[in-house]
CSV table of C-alpha atoms in Angstrom, one decimal:
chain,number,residue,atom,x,y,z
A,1,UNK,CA,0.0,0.0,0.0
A,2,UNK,CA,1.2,3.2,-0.7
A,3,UNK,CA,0.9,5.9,2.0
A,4,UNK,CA,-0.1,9.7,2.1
A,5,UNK,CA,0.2,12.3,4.7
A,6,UNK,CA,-2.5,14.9,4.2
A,7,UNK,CA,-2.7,18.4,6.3
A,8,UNK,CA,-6.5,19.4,6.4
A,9,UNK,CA,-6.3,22.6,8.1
A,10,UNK,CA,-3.9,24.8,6.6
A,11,UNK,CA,-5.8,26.0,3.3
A,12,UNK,CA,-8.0,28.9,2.2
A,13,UNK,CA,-11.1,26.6,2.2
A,14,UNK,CA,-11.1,25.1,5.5
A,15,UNK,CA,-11.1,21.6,6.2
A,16,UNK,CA,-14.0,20.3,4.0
A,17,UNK,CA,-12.2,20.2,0.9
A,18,UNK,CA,-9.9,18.2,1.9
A,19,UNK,CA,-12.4,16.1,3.2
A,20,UNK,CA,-14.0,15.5,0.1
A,21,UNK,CA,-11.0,15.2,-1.9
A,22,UNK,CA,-10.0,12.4,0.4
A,23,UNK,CA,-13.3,10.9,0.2
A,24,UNK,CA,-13.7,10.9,-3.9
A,25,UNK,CA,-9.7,9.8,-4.0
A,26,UNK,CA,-9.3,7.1,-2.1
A,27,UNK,CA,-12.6,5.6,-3.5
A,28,UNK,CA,-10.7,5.6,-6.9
A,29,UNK,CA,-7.4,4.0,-5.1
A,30,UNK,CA,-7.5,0.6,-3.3
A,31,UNK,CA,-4.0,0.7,-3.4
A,32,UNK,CA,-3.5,3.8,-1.2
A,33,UNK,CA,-3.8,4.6,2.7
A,34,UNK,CA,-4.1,8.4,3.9
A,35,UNK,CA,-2.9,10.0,7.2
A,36,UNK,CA,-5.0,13.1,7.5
A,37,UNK,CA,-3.6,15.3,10.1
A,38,UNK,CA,-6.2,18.0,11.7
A,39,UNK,CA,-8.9,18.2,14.2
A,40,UNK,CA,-11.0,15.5,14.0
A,41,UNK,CA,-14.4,16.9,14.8
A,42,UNK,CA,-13.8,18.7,11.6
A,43,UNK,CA,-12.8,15.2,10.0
A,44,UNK,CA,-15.8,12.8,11.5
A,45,UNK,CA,-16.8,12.3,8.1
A,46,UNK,CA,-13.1,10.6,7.2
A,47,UNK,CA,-13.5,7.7,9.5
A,48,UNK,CA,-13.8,4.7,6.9
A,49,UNK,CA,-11.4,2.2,5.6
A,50,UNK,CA,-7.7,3.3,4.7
A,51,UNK,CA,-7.8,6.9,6.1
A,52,UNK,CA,-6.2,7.2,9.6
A,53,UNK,CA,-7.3,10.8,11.2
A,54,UNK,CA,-4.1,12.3,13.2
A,55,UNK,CA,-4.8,14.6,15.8
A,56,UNK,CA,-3.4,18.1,15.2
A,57,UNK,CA,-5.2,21.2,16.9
A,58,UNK,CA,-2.8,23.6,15.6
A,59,UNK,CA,-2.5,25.6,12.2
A,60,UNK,CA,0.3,28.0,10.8
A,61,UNK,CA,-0.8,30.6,9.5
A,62,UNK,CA,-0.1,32.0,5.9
A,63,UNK,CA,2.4,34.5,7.3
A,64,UNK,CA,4.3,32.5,9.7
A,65,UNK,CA,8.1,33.2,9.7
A,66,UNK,CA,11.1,30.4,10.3
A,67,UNK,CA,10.7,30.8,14.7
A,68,UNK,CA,6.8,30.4,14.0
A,69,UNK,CA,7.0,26.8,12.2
A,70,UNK,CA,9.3,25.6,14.3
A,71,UNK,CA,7.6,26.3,17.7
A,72,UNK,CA,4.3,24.9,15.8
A,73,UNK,CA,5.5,21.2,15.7
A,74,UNK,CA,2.0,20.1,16.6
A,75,UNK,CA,0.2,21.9,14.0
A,76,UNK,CA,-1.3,20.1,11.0
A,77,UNK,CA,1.1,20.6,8.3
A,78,UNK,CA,4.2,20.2,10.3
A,79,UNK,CA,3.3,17.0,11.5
A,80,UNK,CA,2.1,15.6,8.0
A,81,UNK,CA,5.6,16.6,6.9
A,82,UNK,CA,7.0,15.2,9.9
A,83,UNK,CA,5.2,11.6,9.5
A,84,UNK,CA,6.9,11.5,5.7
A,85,UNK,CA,10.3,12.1,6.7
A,86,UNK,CA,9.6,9.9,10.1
A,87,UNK,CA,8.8,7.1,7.0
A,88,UNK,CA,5.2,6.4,8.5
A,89,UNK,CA,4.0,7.7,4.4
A,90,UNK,CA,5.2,7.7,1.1
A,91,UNK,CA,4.7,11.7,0.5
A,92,UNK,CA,2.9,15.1,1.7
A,93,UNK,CA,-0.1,17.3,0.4
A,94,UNK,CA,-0.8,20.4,2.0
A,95,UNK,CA,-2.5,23.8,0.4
A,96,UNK,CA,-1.0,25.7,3.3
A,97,UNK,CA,0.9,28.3,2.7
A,98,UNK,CA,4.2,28.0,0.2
A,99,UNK,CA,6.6,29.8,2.5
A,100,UNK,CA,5.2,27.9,5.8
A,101,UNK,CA,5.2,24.9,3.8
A,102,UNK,CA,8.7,24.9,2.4
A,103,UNK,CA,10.1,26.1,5.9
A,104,UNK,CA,8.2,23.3,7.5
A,105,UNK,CA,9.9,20.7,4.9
A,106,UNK,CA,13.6,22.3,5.7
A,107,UNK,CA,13.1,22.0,9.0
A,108,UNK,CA,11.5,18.5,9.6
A,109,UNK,CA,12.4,16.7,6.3
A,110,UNK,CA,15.9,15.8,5.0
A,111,UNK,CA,17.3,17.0,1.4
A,112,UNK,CA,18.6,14.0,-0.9
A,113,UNK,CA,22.1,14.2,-0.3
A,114,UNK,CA,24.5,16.4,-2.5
A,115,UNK,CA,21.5,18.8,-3.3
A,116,UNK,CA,22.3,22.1,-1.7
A,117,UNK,CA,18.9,24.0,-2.1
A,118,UNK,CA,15.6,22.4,-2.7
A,119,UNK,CA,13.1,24.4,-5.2
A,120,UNK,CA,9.3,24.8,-6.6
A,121,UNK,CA,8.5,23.3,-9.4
A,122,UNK,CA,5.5,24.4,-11.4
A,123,UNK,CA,4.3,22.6,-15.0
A,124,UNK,CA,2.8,25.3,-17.0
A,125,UNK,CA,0.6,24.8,-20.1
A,126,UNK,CA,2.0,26.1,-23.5
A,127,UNK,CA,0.4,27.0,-27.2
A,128,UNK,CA,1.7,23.3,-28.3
A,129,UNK,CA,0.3,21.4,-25.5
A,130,UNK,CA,3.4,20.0,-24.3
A,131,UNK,CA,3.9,21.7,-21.1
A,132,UNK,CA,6.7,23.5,-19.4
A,133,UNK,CA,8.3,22.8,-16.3
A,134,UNK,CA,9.3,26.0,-14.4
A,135,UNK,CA,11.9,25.4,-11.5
A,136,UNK,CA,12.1,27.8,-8.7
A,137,UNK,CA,8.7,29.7,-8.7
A,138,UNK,CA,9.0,30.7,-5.4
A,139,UNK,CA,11.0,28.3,-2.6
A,140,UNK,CA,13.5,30.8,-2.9
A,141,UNK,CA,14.6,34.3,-3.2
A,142,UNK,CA,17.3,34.5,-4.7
A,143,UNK,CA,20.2,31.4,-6.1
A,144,UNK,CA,24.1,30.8,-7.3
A,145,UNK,CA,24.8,29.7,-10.2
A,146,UNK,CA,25.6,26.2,-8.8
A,147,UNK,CA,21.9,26.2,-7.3
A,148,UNK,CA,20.5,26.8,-10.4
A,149,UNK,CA,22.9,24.2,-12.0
A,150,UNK,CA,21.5,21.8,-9.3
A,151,UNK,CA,17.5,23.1,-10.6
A,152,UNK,CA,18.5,22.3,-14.3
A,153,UNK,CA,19.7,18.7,-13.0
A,154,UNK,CA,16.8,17.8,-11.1
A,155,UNK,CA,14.2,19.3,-14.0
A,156,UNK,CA,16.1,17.1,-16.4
A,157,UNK,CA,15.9,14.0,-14.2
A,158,UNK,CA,11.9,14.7,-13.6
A,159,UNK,CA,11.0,15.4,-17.1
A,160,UNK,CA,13.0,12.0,-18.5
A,161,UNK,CA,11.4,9.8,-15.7
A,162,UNK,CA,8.2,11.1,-15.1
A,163,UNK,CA,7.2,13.0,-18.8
A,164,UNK,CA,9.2,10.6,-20.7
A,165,UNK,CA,11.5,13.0,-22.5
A,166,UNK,CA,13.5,11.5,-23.7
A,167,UNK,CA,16.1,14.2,-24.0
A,168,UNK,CA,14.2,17.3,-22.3
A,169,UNK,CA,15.4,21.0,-23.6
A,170,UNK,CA,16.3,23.0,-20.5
A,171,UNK,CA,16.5,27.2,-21.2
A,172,UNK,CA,17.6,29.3,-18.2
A,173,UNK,CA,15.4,32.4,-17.7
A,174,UNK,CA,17.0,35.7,-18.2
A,175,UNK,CA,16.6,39.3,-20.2
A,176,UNK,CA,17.9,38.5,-23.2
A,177,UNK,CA,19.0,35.1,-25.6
A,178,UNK,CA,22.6,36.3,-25.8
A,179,UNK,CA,24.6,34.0,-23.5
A,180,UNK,CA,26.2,37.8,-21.9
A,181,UNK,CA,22.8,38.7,-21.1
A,182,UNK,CA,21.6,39.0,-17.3
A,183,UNK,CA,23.8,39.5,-14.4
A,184,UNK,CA,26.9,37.6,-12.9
A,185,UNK,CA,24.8,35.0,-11.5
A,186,UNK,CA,23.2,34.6,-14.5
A,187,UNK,CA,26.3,34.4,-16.8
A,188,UNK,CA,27.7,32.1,-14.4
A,189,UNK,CA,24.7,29.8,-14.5
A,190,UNK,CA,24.7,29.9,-18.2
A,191,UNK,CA,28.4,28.3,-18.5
A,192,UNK,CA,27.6,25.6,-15.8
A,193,UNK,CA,24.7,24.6,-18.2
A,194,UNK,CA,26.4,25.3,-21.4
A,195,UNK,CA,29.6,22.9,-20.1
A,196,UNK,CA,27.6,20.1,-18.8
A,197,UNK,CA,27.1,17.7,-21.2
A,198,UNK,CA,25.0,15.1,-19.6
A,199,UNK,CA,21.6,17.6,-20.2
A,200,UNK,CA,20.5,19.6,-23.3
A,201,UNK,CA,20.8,22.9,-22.9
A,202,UNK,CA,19.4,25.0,-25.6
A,203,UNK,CA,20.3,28.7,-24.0
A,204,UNK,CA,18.6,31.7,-22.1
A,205,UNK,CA,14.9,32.5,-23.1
A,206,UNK,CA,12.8,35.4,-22.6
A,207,UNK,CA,9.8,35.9,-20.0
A,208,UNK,CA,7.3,35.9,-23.5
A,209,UNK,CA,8.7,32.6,-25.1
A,210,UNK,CA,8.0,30.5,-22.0
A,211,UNK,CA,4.5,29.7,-23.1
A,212,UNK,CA,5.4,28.3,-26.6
A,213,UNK,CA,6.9,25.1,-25.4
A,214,UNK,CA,10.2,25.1,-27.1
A,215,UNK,CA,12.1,24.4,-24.0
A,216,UNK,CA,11.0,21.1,-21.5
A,217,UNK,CA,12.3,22.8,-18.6
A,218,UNK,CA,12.9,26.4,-17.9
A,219,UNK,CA,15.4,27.2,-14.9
A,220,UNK,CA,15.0,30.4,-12.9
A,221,UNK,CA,15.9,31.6,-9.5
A,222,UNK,CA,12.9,31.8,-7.5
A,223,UNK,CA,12.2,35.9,-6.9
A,224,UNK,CA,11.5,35.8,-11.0
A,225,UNK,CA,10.1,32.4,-11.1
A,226,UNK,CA,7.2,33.6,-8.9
A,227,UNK,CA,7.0,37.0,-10.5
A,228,UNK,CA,6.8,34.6,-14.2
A,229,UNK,CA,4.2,32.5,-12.7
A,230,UNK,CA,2.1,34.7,-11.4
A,231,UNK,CA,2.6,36.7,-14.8
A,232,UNK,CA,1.3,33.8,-16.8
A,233,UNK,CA,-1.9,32.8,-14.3
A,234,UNK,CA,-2.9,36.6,-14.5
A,235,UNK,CA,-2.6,36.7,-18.3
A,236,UNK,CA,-4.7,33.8,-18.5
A,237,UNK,CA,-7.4,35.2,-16.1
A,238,UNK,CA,-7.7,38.7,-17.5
A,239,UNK,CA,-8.1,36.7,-21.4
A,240,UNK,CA,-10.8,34.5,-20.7
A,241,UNK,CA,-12.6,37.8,-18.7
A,242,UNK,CA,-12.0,39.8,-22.3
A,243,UNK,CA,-13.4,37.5,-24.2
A,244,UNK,CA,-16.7,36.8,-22.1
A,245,UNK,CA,-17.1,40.8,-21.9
A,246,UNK,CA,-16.6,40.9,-25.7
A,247,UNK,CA,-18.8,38.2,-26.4
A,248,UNK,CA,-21.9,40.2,-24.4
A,249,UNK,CA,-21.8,43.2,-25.9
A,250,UNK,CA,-23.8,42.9,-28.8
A,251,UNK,CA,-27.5,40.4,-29.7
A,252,UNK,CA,-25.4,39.2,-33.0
A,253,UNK,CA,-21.6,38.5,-30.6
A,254,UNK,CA,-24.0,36.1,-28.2
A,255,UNK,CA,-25.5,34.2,-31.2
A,256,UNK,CA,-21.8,33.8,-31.9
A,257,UNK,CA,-20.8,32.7,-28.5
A,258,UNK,CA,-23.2,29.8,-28.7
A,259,UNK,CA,-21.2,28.5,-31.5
A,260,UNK,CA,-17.5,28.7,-30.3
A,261,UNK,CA,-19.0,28.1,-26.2
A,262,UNK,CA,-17.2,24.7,-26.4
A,263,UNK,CA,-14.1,25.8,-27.7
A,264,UNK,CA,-13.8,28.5,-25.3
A,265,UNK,CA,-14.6,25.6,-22.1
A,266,UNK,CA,-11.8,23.8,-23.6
A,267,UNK,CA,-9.1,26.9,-23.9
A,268,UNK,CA,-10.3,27.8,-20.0
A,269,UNK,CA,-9.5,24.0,-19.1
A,270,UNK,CA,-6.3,24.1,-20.8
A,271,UNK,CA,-4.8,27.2,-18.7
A,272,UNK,CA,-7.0,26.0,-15.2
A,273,UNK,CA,-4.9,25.7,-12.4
A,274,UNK,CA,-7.4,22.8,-10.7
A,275,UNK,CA,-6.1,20.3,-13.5
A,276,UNK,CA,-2.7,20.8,-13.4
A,277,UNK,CA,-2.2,19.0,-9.6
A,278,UNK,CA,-0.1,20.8,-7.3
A,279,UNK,CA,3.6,22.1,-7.7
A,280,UNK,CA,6.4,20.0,-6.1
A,281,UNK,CA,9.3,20.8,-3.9
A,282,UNK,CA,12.1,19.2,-5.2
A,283,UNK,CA,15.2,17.7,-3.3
A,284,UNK,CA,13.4,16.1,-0.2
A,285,UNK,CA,14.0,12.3,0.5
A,286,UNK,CA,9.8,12.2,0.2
A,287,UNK,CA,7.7,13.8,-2.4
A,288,UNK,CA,6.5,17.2,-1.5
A,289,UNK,CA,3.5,18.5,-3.7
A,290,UNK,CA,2.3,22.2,-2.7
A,291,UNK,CA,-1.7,22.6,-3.6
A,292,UNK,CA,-3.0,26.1,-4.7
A,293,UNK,CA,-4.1,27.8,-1.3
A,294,UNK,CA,-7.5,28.4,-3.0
A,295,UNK,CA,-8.2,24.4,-4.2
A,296,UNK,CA,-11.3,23.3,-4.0
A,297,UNK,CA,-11.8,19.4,-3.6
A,298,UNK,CA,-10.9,19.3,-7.8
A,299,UNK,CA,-8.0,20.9,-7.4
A,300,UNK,CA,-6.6,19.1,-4.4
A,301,UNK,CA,-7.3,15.5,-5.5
A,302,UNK,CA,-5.5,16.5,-8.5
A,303,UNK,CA,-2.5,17.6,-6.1
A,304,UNK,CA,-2.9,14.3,-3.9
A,305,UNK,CA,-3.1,12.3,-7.8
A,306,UNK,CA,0.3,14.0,-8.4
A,307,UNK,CA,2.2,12.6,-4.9
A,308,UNK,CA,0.3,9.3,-5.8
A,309,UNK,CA,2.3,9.3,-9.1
A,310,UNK,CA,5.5,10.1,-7.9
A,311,UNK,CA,5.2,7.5,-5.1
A,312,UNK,CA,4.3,5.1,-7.1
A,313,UNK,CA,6.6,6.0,-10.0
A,314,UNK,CA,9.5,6.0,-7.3
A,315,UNK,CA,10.5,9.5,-8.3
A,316,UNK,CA,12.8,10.6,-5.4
A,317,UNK,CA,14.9,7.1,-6.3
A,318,UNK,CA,15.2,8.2,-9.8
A,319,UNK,CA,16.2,11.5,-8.8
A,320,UNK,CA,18.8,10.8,-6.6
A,321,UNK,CA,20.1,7.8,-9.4
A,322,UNK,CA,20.3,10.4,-11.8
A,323,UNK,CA,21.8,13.0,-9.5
A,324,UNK,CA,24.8,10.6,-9.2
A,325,UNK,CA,25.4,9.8,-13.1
C-alpha cells in the first residue's frame, strides 16, 4: 500500500475540501492509505477504511516566519511533513501556505544528499500542448549559479522519468537570448549549463517565449520564477474575462458565443490551475506537492493524484540515481 500524509487545516477553504478530496480519491485508489492530520471533529466524516485521522489542533498561518514553524510542531502541516520524513507515508499534500510549507519541509524533512537547495517546481501549459516545467517559482529568493545548475539537473531527471522525454530541452530564464545577457549569477549559470554535457541545454529564453513550449524545462531563481508564474496565471485570467465581456456586448456576438462556447470551455480547461495538480518541492527524500491555497476538492485530488504518481513512479529514487550519473 502506498501511503499519504495529508494536512487538512492549513488552506484557504477550511477543512472540508480536503475532506471531500479524500473521500472521492481514495474511492478511486485501493492501493493507497491516507494519514489526515487535523482536528477531528472537523474530519468525523473521514473515519472509513484506509484513512487514519491524526490529531493536530494547531495551524500556521499563511504568514508565519522560520521561529513560528518551528515552535508549531503540533500543528497540521508540520506533523504531515514530519510523518513523511519519520517514514510512516510515502509523501505530503498540503494547500498551506508555500513559504510555511517549504520552511516546515527544511526543517523536519531531510534533502537527498548532494542537493544544496531544494526548489518549486510548477508545469505550465503552452500553445503546443506539451507543457513547461518551471523550476524555482517561489522556494526561494534569490540562487548561485551552482543552485540553479542543481534546478536544471533535477528538471532534467523529472522530465525524463516522469514526462518521458526523452532528451528534455532545458532554457535558463533571463533578459535576453545572448549568452552575456543578465547578471553575474546569471552568466555564471549559463556556463555551468552550457559545459555540462549530460543535459540539453538549448540557451537563455525570454519571460514571453516561455508559453510556446520550445524548452522542456525552464530554470529560474525563484524571486523571478514567482514573479513569471504569477505573470502567466494573471494573463490567462484577465483573457478569458476579455473574451466573455466581448462576447456580451452585442444580440449578433452572443448568437456567436453559442457557436464557439465549447471551444472556449476547452481553452479555459487548458490554462486552469485545478487540472494541473499541485507544484512539487524538489530535493526532499519524500515527495513534497504544494496545492493552490485556494483548491477546492478538484483541485486538491488532483494535487494528492500527483504525490500518488510520484510515489508510485519512485521518483525521489530516480532522482537521486540520476543525480549521481
Amino acid at each position: 500500500m502506498y501511503k499519504l500524509s495529508i494536512d487538512a487545516m492549513s488552506g484557504d477553504l477550511g477543512s472540508s475540501i480536503v475532506v471531500d478530496a479524500c473521500l472521492s480519491f481514495i474511492k478511486s485508489h485501493d492501493d493507497v492509505e491516507l494519514y489526515v492530520t487535523g482536528k477531528p471533529e472537523e474530519l468525523e466524516k473521514l473515519n472509513v477504511e484506509h484513512i487514519h485521522i491524526v490529531e493536530a489542533r494547531d495551524t500556521i498561518p499563511m504568514d508565519a516566519g522560520i521561529m513560528s514553524v518551528r515552535r508549531k510542531k503540533d500543528s497540521s502541516m508540520v506533523k504531515a511533513v514530519t510523518l513523511a520524513n519519520e517514514g510512516t507515508t510515502d509523501g505530503v499534500v498540503s494547500c498551506g501556505s508555500t513559504g510555511a510549507f517549504y520552511t516546515s519541509a527544511m526543517l523536519f524533512m531531510k534533502r537527498i544528499e548532494g542537493i544544496e537547495k531544494s526548489c518549486l517546481m510548477a508545469i505550465l501549459p503552452t500553445y503546443n500542448e506539451k507543457g513547461v516545467m518551471l523550476l524555482d517559482v517561489g522556494a526561494n529568493a534569490e540562487n548561485t549559479p551552482e543552485q540553479l545548475h542543481d534546478f536544471a539537473l533535477m528538471g532534467h531527471v523529472y522530465a525524463k522519468y516522469m514526462r518521458g522525454i526523452t532528451s528534455p530541452q532545458i532554457a535558463l530564464l533571463n533578459i535576453g537570448s545572448e549568452s552575456k545577457k543578465g547578471d553575474e549569477v546569471h552568466q555564471k549559470a549559463y556556463q555551468l549549463l552550457a559545459q555540462d554535457e549530460s543535459i540539453h541545454f538549448i540557451g537563455n529564453i525570454e519571460g514571453r517565449d516561455i508559453l510556446d513550449g520550445d524548452a522542456d524545462v525552464v530554470v529560474s531563481d525563484g524571486f523571478s520564477g514567482n514573479i513569471a508564474l504569477k505573470c502567466c496565471e494573471g494573463t490567462a485570467i484577465t483573457l478569458m474575462k476579455l473574451m466573455k465581456e466581448s462576447l456580451m456586448t452585442s444580440l449578433k456576438s452572443k448568437i456567436g458565443a453559442l457557436f464557439v462556447k465549447d471551444s472556449l470551455y476547452a481553452l479555459k480547461d487548458r490554462f486552469d490551475y485545478k487540472s494541473v495538480g499541485g507544484a512539487l518541492m524538489m530535493g526532499f527524500i519524500k515527495p513534497v506537492v504544494k496545492a493552490h491555497g485556494a483548491s477546492d476538492a478538484k483541485a486538491f485530488g488532483n494535487a494528492m493524484e500527483l504525490a500518488y504518481q510520484m510515489v508510485k513512479n519512485d521518483v525521489v529514487g530516480k532522482l537521486k540515481e540520476g543525480l549521481k550519473g
